[in-house]
mmCIF file of C-alpha atoms in Angstrom:
data_model
loop_
_atom_site.group_PDB
_atom_site.id
_atom_site.type_symbol
_atom_site.label_atom_id
_atom_site.label_comp_id
_atom_site.label_asym_id
_atom_site.label_seq_id
_atom_site.Cartn_x
_atom_site.Cartn_y
_atom_site.Cartn_z
ATOM 1 C CA UNK B 1 0.058 0.071 -0.135
ATOM 2 C CA UNK B 2 1.401 3.320 -0.897
ATOM 3 C CA UNK B 3 2.333 5.628 1.927
ATOM 4 C CA UNK B 4 -0.266 8.151 0.741
ATOM 5 C CA UNK B 5 -2.978 6.195 0.922
ATOM 6 C CA UNK B 6 -2.207 4.723 4.202
ATOM 7 C CA UNK B 7 -1.870 8.074 5.914
ATOM 8 C CA UNK B 8 -5.475 9.188 4.076
ATOM 9 C CA UNK B 9 -6.822 5.730 5.514
ATOM 10 C CA UNK B 10 -5.242 6.472 9.021
ATOM 11 C CA UNK B 11 -6.770 9.815 9.092
ATOM 12 C CA UNK B 12 -9.869 8.680 8.117
ATOM 13 C CA UNK B 13 -10.319 5.865 10.711
ATOM 14 C CA UNK B 14 -9.109 8.562 13.429
ATOM 15 C CA UNK B 15 -11.624 10.833 12.334
ATOM 16 C CA UNK B 16 -14.371 8.367 12.245
ATOM 17 C CA UNK B 17 -13.434 6.799 16.010
ATOM 18 C CA UNK B 18 -13.429 10.312 17.321
ATOM 19 C CA UNK B 19 -17.086 11.306 16.038
ATOM 20 C CA UNK B 20 -18.210 7.891 17.549
ATOM 21 C CA UNK B 21 -16.688 8.954 20.960
ATOM 22 C CA UNK B 22 -17.975 12.148 20.791
ATOM 23 C CA UNK B 23 -21.613 11.441 19.798
ATOM 24 C CA UNK B 24 -21.578 8.747 22.833
ATOM 25 C CA UNK B 25 -20.462 11.283 25.097
ATOM 26 C CA UNK B 26 -22.901 13.741 24.023
ATOM 27 C CA UNK B 27 -25.890 11.691 23.366
ATOM 28 C CA UNK B 28 -28.722 11.746 26.134
ATOM 29 C CA UNK B 29 -28.956 8.457 28.164
ATOM 30 C CA UNK B 30 -32.249 6.966 26.776
ATOM 31 C CA UNK B 31 -31.984 8.348 23.410
ATOM 32 C CA UNK B 32 -32.927 5.732 20.549
ATOM 33 C CA UNK B 33 -34.658 3.059 23.027
ATOM 34 C CA UNK B 34 -38.123 3.466 21.114
ATOM 35 C CA UNK B 35 -37.285 5.781 18.237
ATOM 36 C CA UNK B 36 -35.037 8.808 17.469
ATOM 37 C CA UNK B 37 -35.896 10.783 20.347
ATOM 38 C CA UNK B 38 -35.331 10.727 24.292
ATOM 39 C CA UNK B 39 -37.363 7.789 25.760
ATOM 40 C CA UNK B 40 -37.383 9.709 29.199
ATOM 41 C CA UNK B 41 -39.095 12.715 27.656
ATOM 42 C CA UNK B 42 -42.206 10.505 27.694
ATOM 43 C CA UNK B 43 -41.829 10.410 31.845
ATOM 44 C CA UNK B 44 -41.183 14.194 31.672
ATOM 45 C CA UNK B 45 -44.365 14.696 30.123
ATOM 46 C CA UNK B 46 -46.134 12.617 32.712
ATOM 47 C CA UNK B 47 -44.384 14.671 35.875
ATOM 48 C CA UNK B 48 -46.968 18.120 35.391
ATOM 49 C CA UNK B 49 -48.736 18.767 38.133
ATOM 50 C CA UNK B 50 -52.545 18.338 37.455
ATOM 51 C CA UNK B 51 -54.853 21.633 38.333
ATOM 52 C CA UNK B 52 -58.107 19.998 36.829
ATOM 53 C CA UNK B 53 -58.884 17.131 39.517
ATOM 54 C CA UNK B 54 -62.087 15.820 38.074
ATOM 55 C CA UNK B 55 -65.626 15.344 39.423
ATOM 56 C CA UNK B 56 -64.716 12.388 41.464
ATOM 57 C CA UNK B 57 -62.207 14.733 43.876
ATOM 58 C CA UNK B 58 -65.218 17.148 43.945
ATOM 59 C CA UNK B 59 -67.798 14.367 45.453
ATOM 60 C CA UNK B 60 -65.284 13.400 48.224
ATOM 61 C CA UNK B 61 -66.796 16.465 49.975
ATOM 62 C CA UNK B 62 -69.750 17.502 47.762
ATOM 63 C CA UNK B 63 -71.840 14.645 47.097
ATOM 64 C CA UNK B 64 -74.994 16.355 48.053
ATOM 65 C CA UNK B 65 -74.568 19.105 45.334
ATOM 66 C CA UNK B 66 -73.226 16.407 42.864
ATOM 67 C CA UNK B 67 -76.557 14.514 43.405
ATOM 68 C CA UNK B 68 -78.391 17.735 42.989
ATOM 69 C CA UNK B 69 -76.694 18.559 39.596
ATOM 70 C CA UNK B 70 -76.941 15.037 38.429
ATOM 71 C CA UNK B 71 -80.855 15.071 38.774
ATOM 72 C CA UNK B 72 -81.162 18.567 36.761
ATOM 73 C CA UNK B 73 -80.381 19.574 33.324
ATOM 74 C CA UNK B 74 -76.514 20.495 33.984
ATOM 75 C CA UNK B 75 -75.741 16.846 34.261
ATOM 76 C CA UNK B 76 -73.463 16.360 31.565
ATOM 77 C CA UNK B 77 -71.777 19.524 32.776
ATOM 78 C CA UNK B 78 -68.596 18.840 34.775
ATOM 79 C CA UNK B 79 -68.172 20.478 38.225
ATOM 80 C CA UNK B 80 -64.819 22.691 37.035
ATOM 81 C CA UNK B 81 -66.352 23.617 33.735
ATOM 82 C CA UNK B 82 -67.867 26.233 36.032
ATOM 83 C CA UNK B 83 -65.581 26.041 39.263
ATOM 84 C CA UNK B 84 -62.706 27.011 37.644
ATOM 85 C CA UNK B 85 -59.426 25.728 39.781
ATOM 86 C CA UNK B 86 -57.444 28.938 41.070
ATOM 87 C CA UNK B 87 -54.098 27.365 41.129
ATOM 88 C CA UNK B 88 -54.367 24.216 42.596
ATOM 89 C CA UNK B 89 -57.653 25.402 44.467
ATOM 90 C CA UNK B 90 -59.120 22.030 44.555
ATOM 91 C CA UNK B 91 -56.862 20.574 47.228
ATOM 92 C CA UNK B 92 -57.899 23.216 49.215
ATOM 93 C CA UNK B 93 -61.144 24.371 48.382
ATOM 94 C CA UNK B 94 -61.921 26.261 51.834
ATOM 95 C CA UNK B 95 -58.622 28.202 51.789
ATOM 96 C CA UNK B 96 -59.467 29.824 48.123
ATOM 97 C CA UNK B 97 -63.499 28.800 47.281
ATOM 98 C CA UNK B 98 -63.396 28.717 43.425
ATOM 99 C CA UNK B 99 -66.808 30.825 43.723
ATOM 100 C CA UNK B 100 -68.815 31.668 40.457
ATOM 101 C CA UNK B 101 -70.356 34.793 39.734
ATOM 102 C CA UNK B 102 -73.362 33.771 37.837
ATOM 103 C CA UNK B 103 -73.517 36.850 36.073
ATOM 104 C CA UNK B 104 -75.202 37.147 32.958
ATOM 105 C CA UNK B 105 -71.913 37.377 30.876
ATOM 106 C CA UNK B 106 -70.855 34.203 32.580
ATOM 107 C CA UNK B 107 -73.844 32.276 31.982
ATOM 108 C CA UNK B 108 -74.042 33.593 28.574
ATOM 109 C CA UNK B 109 -70.912 31.830 27.573
ATOM 110 C CA UNK B 110 -72.917 28.922 26.975
ATOM 111 C CA UNK B 111 -76.521 30.287 27.028
ATOM 112 C CA UNK B 112 -76.532 33.693 25.020
ATOM 113 C CA UNK B 113 -77.919 33.285 21.649
ATOM 114 C CA UNK B 114 -75.946 32.400 18.460
ATOM 115 C CA UNK B 115 -76.325 31.566 14.943
ATOM 116 C CA UNK B 116 -73.797 28.805 15.399
ATOM 117 C CA UNK B 117 -75.421 27.172 18.089
ATOM 118 C CA UNK B 118 -78.111 24.245 17.451
ATOM 119 C CA UNK B 119 -81.619 25.040 18.634
ATOM 120 C CA UNK B 120 -81.726 21.832 20.370
ATOM 121 C CA UNK B 121 -78.902 22.522 22.440
ATOM 122 C CA UNK B 122 -78.821 24.141 25.543
ATOM 123 C CA UNK B 123 -81.815 27.090 25.871
ATOM 124 C CA UNK B 124 -80.264 30.105 24.144
ATOM 125 C CA UNK B 125 -81.595 33.794 25.638
ATOM 126 C CA UNK B 126 -81.166 36.957 24.453
ATOM 127 C CA UNK B 127 -80.191 38.855 27.247
ATOM 128 C CA UNK B 128 -81.809 42.024 26.849
ATOM 129 C CA UNK B 129 -85.278 40.640 26.992
ATOM 130 C CA UNK B 130 -84.344 38.210 29.820
ATOM 131 C CA UNK B 131 -83.807 40.275 33.018
ATOM 132 C CA UNK B 132 -81.005 42.207 31.901
ATOM 133 C CA UNK B 133 -79.793 43.831 35.211
ATOM 134 C CA UNK B 134 -80.046 41.105 37.434
ATOM 135 C CA UNK B 135 -77.360 37.769 37.837
ATOM 136 C CA UNK B 136 -78.749 34.524 37.034
ATOM 137 C CA UNK B 137 -78.262 32.983 40.284
ATOM 138 C CA UNK B 138 -80.560 35.472 41.791
ATOM 139 C CA UNK B 139 -83.455 33.434 40.317
ATOM 140 C CA UNK B 140 -81.726 30.266 39.002
ATOM 141 C CA UNK B 141 -80.296 27.466 41.329
ATOM 142 C CA UNK B 142 -77.160 27.126 38.982
ATOM 143 C CA UNK B 143 -76.944 23.372 40.117
ATOM 144 C CA UNK B 144 -80.723 22.656 39.407
ATOM 145 C CA UNK B 145 -81.590 25.377 37.179
ATOM 146 C CA UNK B 146 -85.237 24.921 36.776
ATOM 147 C CA UNK B 147 -85.679 25.163 40.593
ATOM 148 C CA UNK B 148 -86.464 28.739 40.645
ATOM 149 C CA UNK B 149 -85.937 30.907 43.699
ATOM 150 C CA UNK B 150 -88.736 32.893 45.191
ATOM 151 C CA UNK Q 1 1.818 -13.699 -15.559
ATOM 152 C CA UNK Q 2 -1.348 -12.103 -16.742
ATOM 153 C CA UNK Q 3 -3.662 -15.192 -16.532
ATOM 154 C CA UNK Q 4 -2.012 -16.213 -13.068
ATOM 155 C CA UNK Q 5 -3.053 -12.429 -11.680
ATOM 156 C CA UNK Q 6 -6.564 -12.751 -12.988
ATOM 157 C CA UNK Q 7 -6.843 -16.104 -11.737
ATOM 158 C CA UNK Q 8 -5.954 -14.796 -8.187
ATOM 159 C CA UNK Q 9 -7.909 -11.384 -8.415
ATOM 160 C CA UNK Q 10 -10.713 -13.493 -9.197
ATOM 161 C CA UNK Q 11 -10.473 -15.976 -6.428
ATOM 162 C CA UNK Q 12 -10.108 -13.192 -3.831
ATOM 163 C CA UNK Q 13 -13.261 -11.765 -5.478
ATOM 164 C CA UNK Q 14 -15.266 -14.830 -4.902
ATOM 165 C CA UNK Q 15 -14.138 -15.221 -1.620
ATOM 166 C CA UNK Q 16 -14.558 -11.913 -0.357
ATOM 167 C CA UNK Q 17 -18.315 -11.724 -1.736
ATOM 168 C CA UNK Q 18 -18.886 -15.189 -0.107
ATOM 169 C CA UNK Q 19 -17.606 -13.932 3.228
ATOM 170 C CA UNK Q 20 -19.674 -10.805 2.915
ATOM 171 C CA UNK Q 21 -22.993 -12.489 1.873
ATOM 172 C CA UNK Q 22 -22.663 -15.335 4.700
ATOM 173 C CA UNK Q 23 -22.144 -12.540 7.279
ATOM 174 C CA UNK Q 24 -25.126 -10.990 6.333
ATOM 175 C CA UNK Q 25 -27.071 -13.938 6.248
ATOM 176 C CA UNK Q 26 -25.545 -15.154 9.700
ATOM 177 C CA UNK Q 27 -26.702 -11.773 10.957
ATOM 178 C CA UNK Q 28 -30.193 -11.966 9.779
ATOM 179 C CA UNK Q 29 -30.474 -15.437 11.296
ATOM 180 C CA UNK Q 30 -29.453 -14.183 14.672
ATOM 181 C CA UNK Q 31 -31.540 -11.133 14.630
ATOM 182 C CA UNK Q 32 -34.632 -12.675 16.110
ATOM 183 C CA UNK Q 33 -32.840 -13.978 19.048
ATOM 184 C CA UNK Q 34 -31.956 -10.376 19.954
ATOM 185 C CA UNK Q 35 -35.642 -10.456 21.738
ATOM 186 C CA UNK Q 36 -34.657 -13.294 23.982
ATOM 187 C CA UNK Q 37 -31.687 -11.160 25.159
ATOM 188 C CA UNK Q 38 -33.520 -8.227 25.939
ATOM 189 C CA UNK Q 39 -34.711 -7.425 29.615
ATOM 190 C CA UNK Q 40 -38.152 -9.086 29.883
ATOM 191 C CA UNK Q 41 -39.925 -6.350 31.751
ATOM 192 C CA UNK Q 42 -39.069 -3.840 28.807
ATOM 193 C CA UNK Q 43 -40.730 -6.472 26.394
ATOM 194 C CA UNK Q 44 -43.947 -6.627 28.653
ATOM 195 C CA UNK Q 45 -43.939 -2.548 28.990
ATOM 196 C CA UNK Q 46 -43.878 -2.320 25.077
ATOM 197 C CA UNK Q 47 -46.580 -4.858 24.593
ATOM 198 C CA UNK Q 48 -48.737 -2.517 27.263
ATOM 199 C CA UNK Q 49 -47.973 0.353 25.338
ATOM 200 C CA UNK Q 50 -49.128 -1.273 21.924
ATOM 201 C CA UNK Q 51 -52.656 -1.898 23.442
ATOM 202 C CA UNK Q 52 -53.359 1.962 23.754
ATOM 203 C CA UNK Q 53 -53.267 4.338 20.896
ATOM 204 C CA UNK Q 54 -54.855 7.550 22.016
ATOM 205 C CA UNK Q 55 -57.301 9.692 19.569
ATOM 206 C CA UNK Q 56 -60.126 12.195 19.832
ATOM 207 C CA UNK Q 57 -63.298 12.641 18.408
ATOM 208 C CA UNK Q 58 -64.865 16.105 18.079
ATOM 209 C CA UNK Q 59 -68.791 16.689 17.469
ATOM 210 C CA UNK Q 60 -69.176 19.867 15.424
ATOM 211 C CA UNK Q 61 -73.163 19.100 15.962
ATOM 212 C CA UNK Q 62 -73.129 19.482 19.564
ATOM 213 C CA UNK Q 63 -70.092 22.232 20.104
ATOM 214 C CA UNK Q 64 -71.624 25.790 20.980
ATOM 215 C CA UNK Q 65 -68.472 27.511 21.110
ATOM 216 C CA UNK Q 66 -68.595 28.488 25.059
ATOM 217 C CA UNK Q 67 -64.561 28.316 24.704
ATOM 218 C CA UNK Q 68 -64.261 26.372 28.125
ATOM 219 C CA UNK Q 69 -62.134 23.879 26.841
ATOM 220 C CA UNK Q 70 -59.423 26.718 25.367
ATOM 221 C CA UNK Q 71 -59.490 28.174 28.961
ATOM 222 C CA UNK Q 72 -59.240 24.964 30.810
ATOM 223 C CA UNK Q 73 -56.316 23.688 28.541
ATOM 224 C CA UNK Q 74 -54.533 27.055 29.215
ATOM 225 C CA UNK Q 75 -55.024 26.769 33.131
ATOM 226 C CA UNK Q 76 -54.069 22.941 33.000
ATOM 227 C CA UNK Q 77 -50.729 23.622 30.916
ATOM 228 C CA UNK Q 78 -49.766 26.813 31.815
ATOM 229 C CA UNK Q 79 -49.825 28.241 28.600
ATOM 230 C CA UNK Q 80 -49.303 31.853 28.766
ATOM 231 C CA UNK Q 81 -52.631 34.230 28.799
ATOM 232 C CA UNK Q 82 -51.374 36.477 26.258
ATOM 233 C CA UNK Q 83 -49.874 36.804 23.858
ATOM 234 C CA UNK Q 84 -52.583 34.601 22.097
ATOM 235 C CA UNK Q 85 -51.242 31.264 21.962
ATOM 236 C CA UNK Q 86 -53.558 28.017 21.996
ATOM 237 C CA UNK Q 87 -53.011 24.694 22.275
ATOM 238 C CA UNK Q 88 -56.455 24.189 21.594
ATOM 239 C CA UNK Q 89 -58.855 26.772 20.459
ATOM 240 C CA UNK Q 90 -62.336 27.488 18.710
ATOM 241 C CA UNK Q 91 -63.124 28.671 15.588
ATOM 242 C CA UNK Q 92 -66.566 30.097 14.441
ATOM 243 C CA UNK Q 93 -67.292 29.464 10.867
ATOM 244 C CA UNK Q 94 -69.977 31.939 9.274
ATOM 245 C CA UNK Q 95 -71.072 31.317 5.542
ATOM 246 C CA UNK Q 96 -72.722 34.073 4.470
ATOM 247 C CA UNK Q 97 -75.638 34.217 1.939
ATOM 248 C CA UNK Q 98 -73.533 35.645 -0.765
ATOM 249 C CA UNK Q 99 -71.161 32.676 -0.414
ATOM 250 C CA UNK Q 100 -68.324 33.892 1.523
ATOM 251 C CA UNK Q 101 -66.893 32.510 4.709
ATOM 252 C CA UNK Q 102 -65.890 34.649 7.839
ATOM 253 C CA UNK Q 103 -63.820 32.541 10.206
ATOM 254 C CA UNK Q 104 -63.307 34.443 13.640
ATOM 255 C CA UNK Q 105 -62.068 33.162 16.900
ATOM 256 C CA UNK Q 106 -61.385 36.204 19.118
ATOM 257 C CA UNK Q 107 -58.853 35.404 22.155
ATOM 258 C CA UNK Q 108 -59.442 31.229 20.611
ATOM 259 C CA UNK Q 109 -62.871 31.321 21.833
ATOM 260 C CA UNK Q 110 -62.370 31.774 25.559
ATOM 261 C CA UNK Q 111 -65.211 33.726 27.198
ATOM 262 C CA UNK Q 112 -68.143 32.497 24.754
ATOM 263 C CA UNK Q 113 -67.764 33.244 20.882
ATOM 264 C CA UNK Q 114 -70.475 35.996 19.679
ATOM 265 C CA UNK Q 115 -71.601 35.934 16.306
ATOM 266 C CA UNK Q 116 -70.487 39.356 14.443
ATOM 267 C CA UNK Q 117 -72.563 38.900 11.119
ATOM 268 C CA UNK Q 118 -76.405 40.039 11.395
ATOM 269 C CA UNK Q 119 -78.755 36.817 11.367
ATOM 270 C CA UNK Q 120 -80.378 38.179 7.976
ATOM 271 C CA UNK Q 121 -77.266 37.820 6.048
ATOM 272 C CA UNK Q 122 -76.135 34.122 7.600
ATOM 273 C CA UNK Q 123 -76.552 31.067 5.415
ATOM 274 C CA UNK Q 124 -75.155 28.616 7.982
ATOM 275 C CA UNK Q 125 -73.051 28.945 11.124
ATOM 276 C CA UNK Q 126 -70.771 26.195 13.046
ATOM 277 C CA UNK Q 127 -68.427 26.146 15.902
ATOM 278 C CA UNK Q 128 -65.003 23.949 14.824
ATOM 279 C CA UNK Q 129 -62.769 23.208 18.031
ATOM 280 C CA UNK Q 130 -59.358 22.748 16.738
ATOM 281 C CA UNK Q 131 -56.258 21.273 18.545
ATOM 282 C CA UNK Q 132 -52.980 18.849 17.304
ATOM 283 C CA UNK Q 133 -54.185 16.211 15.394
ATOM 284 C CA UNK Q 134 -51.994 13.932 16.019
ATOM 285 C CA UNK Q 135 -50.840 12.421 12.927
ATOM 286 C CA UNK Q 136 -49.499 9.359 12.424
ATOM 287 C CA UNK Q 137 -47.602 10.403 9.650
ATOM 288 C CA UNK Q 138 -46.417 13.916 11.633
ATOM 289 C CA UNK Q 139 -45.008 16.473 9.638
ATOM 290 C CA UNK Q 140 -43.443 18.082 12.596
ATOM 291 C CA UNK Q 141 -41.730 15.000 13.465
ATOM 292 C CA UNK Q 142 -40.112 14.580 10.625
ATOM 293 C CA UNK Q 143 -39.050 18.424 10.382
ATOM 294 C CA UNK Q 144 -37.567 18.416 13.593
ATOM 295 C CA UNK Q 145 -33.507 18.493 13.019
ATOM 296 C CA UNK Q 146 -33.028 16.935 16.441
ATOM 297 C CA UNK Q 147 -35.675 14.271 17.252
ATOM 298 C CA UNK Q 148 -36.853 16.884 20.276
ATOM 299 C CA UNK Q 149 -40.610 16.313 18.908
ATOM 300 C CA UNK Q 150 -41.697 12.383 18.501
ATOM 301 C CA UNK Q 151 -44.693 10.223 18.277
ATOM 302 C CA UNK Q 152 -45.010 8.411 21.895
ATOM 303 C CA UNK Q 153 -45.447 4.441 21.711
ATOM 304 C CA UNK Q 154 -49.112 5.302 22.363
ATOM 305 C CA UNK Q 155 -49.516 7.625 19.446
ATOM 306 C CA UNK Q 156 -49.409 11.080 21.209
ATOM 307 C CA UNK Q 157 -46.945 13.601 19.378
ATOM 308 C CA UNK Q 158 -44.939 15.099 22.401
ATOM 309 C CA UNK Q 159 -42.161 17.697 22.250
ATOM 310 C CA UNK Q 160 -39.040 17.428 24.651
ATOM 311 C CA UNK Q 161 -38.803 20.658 26.418
ATOM 312 C CA UNK Q 162 -35.286 20.008 27.199
ATOM 313 C CA UNK Q 163 -34.179 18.825 24.050
ATOM 314 C CA UNK Q 164 -36.010 21.640 21.474
ATOM 315 C CA UNK Q 165 -33.240 23.873 20.134
ATOM 316 C CA UNK Q 166 -36.107 26.440 19.094
ATOM 317 C CA UNK Q 167 -35.781 26.447 15.388
ATOM 318 C CA UNK Q 168 -39.453 26.189 14.804
ATOM 319 C CA UNK Q 169 -39.413 24.070 11.619
ATOM 320 C CA UNK Q 170 -41.694 22.051 13.097
ATOM 321 C CA UNK Q 171 -44.231 25.090 13.445
ATOM 322 C CA UNK Q 172 -43.795 25.792 9.479
ATOM 323 C CA UNK Q 173 -44.408 22.189 9.026
ATOM 324 C CA UNK Q 174 -47.620 21.774 10.867
ATOM 325 C CA UNK Q 175 -50.416 21.846 8.363
ATOM 326 C CA UNK Q 176 -52.764 22.355 11.129
ATOM 327 C CA UNK Q 177 -51.241 25.426 12.895
ATOM 328 C CA UNK Q 178 -51.262 23.818 16.141
ATOM 329 C CA UNK Q 179 -48.022 24.036 17.414
ATOM 330 C CA UNK Q 180 -46.479 27.522 18.634
ATOM 331 C CA UNK Q 181 -43.097 29.181 20.344
ATOM 332 C CA UNK Q 182 -44.044 29.269 24.089
ATOM 333 C CA UNK Q 183 -42.587 32.920 25.120
ATOM 334 C CA UNK Q 184 -42.032 31.747 28.377
ATOM 335 C CA UNK Q 185 -39.981 28.451 27.698
ATOM 336 C CA UNK Q 186 -38.648 29.516 24.273
ATOM 337 C CA UNK Q 187 -39.216 26.142 22.667
ATOM 338 C CA UNK Q 188 -42.180 24.660 20.795
ATOM 339 C CA UNK Q 189 -45.256 23.826 22.687
ATOM 340 C CA UNK Q 190 -48.313 22.005 21.551
ATOM 341 C CA UNK Q 191 -51.240 19.884 22.648
ATOM 342 C CA UNK Q 192 -50.077 16.892 24.404
ATOM 343 C CA UNK Q 193 -53.434 15.302 25.071
ATOM 344 C CA UNK Q 194 -52.879 16.292 28.549
ATOM 345 C CA UNK Q 195 -50.228 13.555 28.842
ATOM 346 C CA UNK Q 196 -49.979 13.672 32.165
ATOM 347 C CA UNK Q 197 -53.708 13.285 32.924
ATOM 348 C CA UNK Q 198 -54.432 10.571 30.799
ATOM 349 C CA UNK Q 199 -51.717 8.447 31.964
ATOM 350 C CA UNK Q 200 -53.113 8.931 35.059
ATOM 351 C CA UNK Q 201 -56.635 7.751 34.350
ATOM 352 C CA UNK Q 202 -58.254 11.042 33.689
ATOM 353 C CA UNK Q 203 -59.462 12.861 30.481
ATOM 354 C CA UNK Q 204 -57.838 15.822 28.927
ATOM 355 C CA UNK Q 205 -58.650 18.971 30.611
ATOM 356 C CA UNK Q 206 -60.448 20.002 27.348
ATOM 357 C CA UNK Q 207 -62.765 16.619 27.770
ATOM 358 C CA UNK Q 208 -63.501 16.961 31.179
ATOM 359 C CA UNK Q 209 -64.899 20.828 31.075
ATOM 360 C CA UNK Q 210 -67.022 20.564 27.937
ATOM 361 C CA UNK Q 211 -70.774 21.084 28.847
ATOM 362 C CA UNK Q 212 -71.900 19.352 25.983
ATOM 363 C CA UNK Q 213 -69.774 16.504 25.428
ATOM 364 C CA UNK Q 214 -68.808 17.228 22.019
ATOM 365 C CA UNK Q 215 -65.163 16.142 22.852
ATOM 366 C CA UNK Q 216 -64.565 12.338 23.016
ATOM 367 C CA UNK Q 217 -61.265 10.941 24.257
ATOM 368 C CA UNK Q 218 -60.742 7.585 24.277
ATOM 369 C CA UNK Q 219 -58.393 4.576 23.109
ATOM 370 C CA UNK Q 220 -58.849 3.731 19.261
ATOM 371 C CA UNK Q 221 -57.648 -0.075 20.269
ATOM 372 C CA UNK Q 222 -60.284 -0.318 22.806
ATOM 373 C CA UNK Q 223 -63.418 -1.767 21.032
ATOM 374 C CA UNK Q 224 -65.463 -0.798 24.152
ATOM 375 C CA UNK Q 225 -64.036 2.611 24.702
ATOM 376 C CA UNK Q 226 -66.491 5.817 23.993
ATOM 377 C CA UNK Q 227 -64.305 7.217 21.190
ATOM 378 C CA UNK Q 228 -64.751 3.730 19.348
ATOM 379 C CA UNK Q 229 -68.305 4.066 20.057
ATOM 380 C CA UNK Q 230 -68.606 7.282 18.475
ATOM 381 C CA UNK Q 231 -66.710 6.528 15.480
ATOM 382 C CA UNK Q 232 -68.739 3.471 14.570
ATOM 383 C CA UNK Q 233 -72.413 5.478 15.050
ATOM 384 C CA UNK Q 234 -71.214 8.979 13.553
ATOM 385 C CA UNK Q 235 -69.721 9.343 10.017
ATOM 386 C CA UNK Q 236 -66.675 11.067 10.493
ATOM 387 C CA UNK Q 237 -63.553 12.977 8.900
ATOM 388 C CA UNK Q 238 -60.152 14.371 9.505
ATOM 389 C CA UNK Q 239 -58.886 17.770 8.667
ATOM 390 C CA UNK Q 240 -56.932 17.594 5.369
ATOM 391 C CA UNK Q 241 -57.057 14.612 4.731
ATOM 392 C CA UNK Q 242 -55.337 14.978 1.488
ATOM 393 C CA UNK Q 243 -52.211 15.679 3.163
ATOM 394 C CA UNK Q 244 -51.838 11.865 4.288
ATOM 395 C CA UNK Q 245 -51.240 12.737 8.287
ATOM 396 C CA UNK Q 246 -53.564 10.117 8.768
ATOM 397 C CA UNK Q 247 -54.240 12.287 11.898
ATOM 398 C CA UNK Q 248 -56.051 10.806 15.011
ATOM 399 C CA UNK Q 249 -58.781 13.746 15.658
ATOM 400 C CA UNK Q 250 -61.916 12.330 14.263
ATOM 401 C CA UNK Q 251 -64.413 15.475 13.170
ATOM 402 C CA UNK Q 252 -68.426 14.561 13.071
ATOM 403 C CA UNK Q 253 -70.344 16.862 10.573
ATOM 404 C CA UNK Q 254 -67.332 18.728 9.362
ATOM 405 C CA UNK Q 255 -68.584 20.781 6.495
ATOM 406 C CA UNK Q 256 -66.039 21.545 3.431
ATOM 407 C CA UNK Q 257 -65.407 24.887 4.424
ATOM 408 C CA UNK Q 258 -63.676 24.008 7.080
ATOM 409 C CA UNK Q 259 -59.975 24.292 6.453
#
């Protein structure tokens, strides 16, 4: 083998060797376990703390309200649809209660009139014709909307 | 001299090609036995992952555009309130009598969508909730130069926040506009189907809060799941089927105006 070729070849081998070494050193631990990505990233994605805890958590204290809600038209509406958790509030509802105003604007998110909403869906109101200046919860029990207060 | 050299070369050539062939053959014979050498626990885990393939159904007919899903998503996943980036959002499509289509989504639908077109001009109007479609052939995964975005074994497209270099190629590649640059973490961000929730047996936040059950979440490989029942009952479509992304978000009542 000519000297030039030998030198060229050996430099090439050294380069490839160094590349493989560096790659081994820089590659994260679990890279390539399932595919071209870091497999531990799947576990990272699981570690985010929960904010919405689900209805089961609510019913540990508020079974009575849940039963009332379930008996009426808001049965499909989850607790946390309206009671938005204030930063981990469902852990400590008493300290930071997720209260709901029950204003026209709040209830109007679902019940305001809109051509895009199905007529057979939730009742739609034009709040200009329906007690404009009162809050919805002044008359309606939000957990059982057809139980009107006097 | 000439003929002898040729013969020698020929012999060498035959020898090396036989060795190469034999080596390849031997390797391919040994390959299946690698599974035995693997850790047994790992093999079981992989089997379990193959039992689940998460997907979502969206029922346009029952969506009322209240925007609760978009709001819940922002709270659950720490998405900045402003500027207006969304992992999921609701669009209101209004087809006017003159054939023009108006698409609006002020603040992603948070606070309830309001119709801005007077009733007499409306031909039809409907709400379309949008999110990452969790494609099986995801263009964003193909575009990522470092392998920071990937499809997990249970079919969810995720972003590795510690590995993303923030080049935003994936944002350009996504045909659904479902990705954005998170202004706080400075890396690509997107819907994860609330991966931290679904792996604990809960539903994604948007599905949890939907008051009309317009979003259905479940395992596509489980014949008893709600989602499979939804797909059996309704005639569903995916968005942009011509792009061959094989997305896993299925829409019922999708109108041709939706892009």
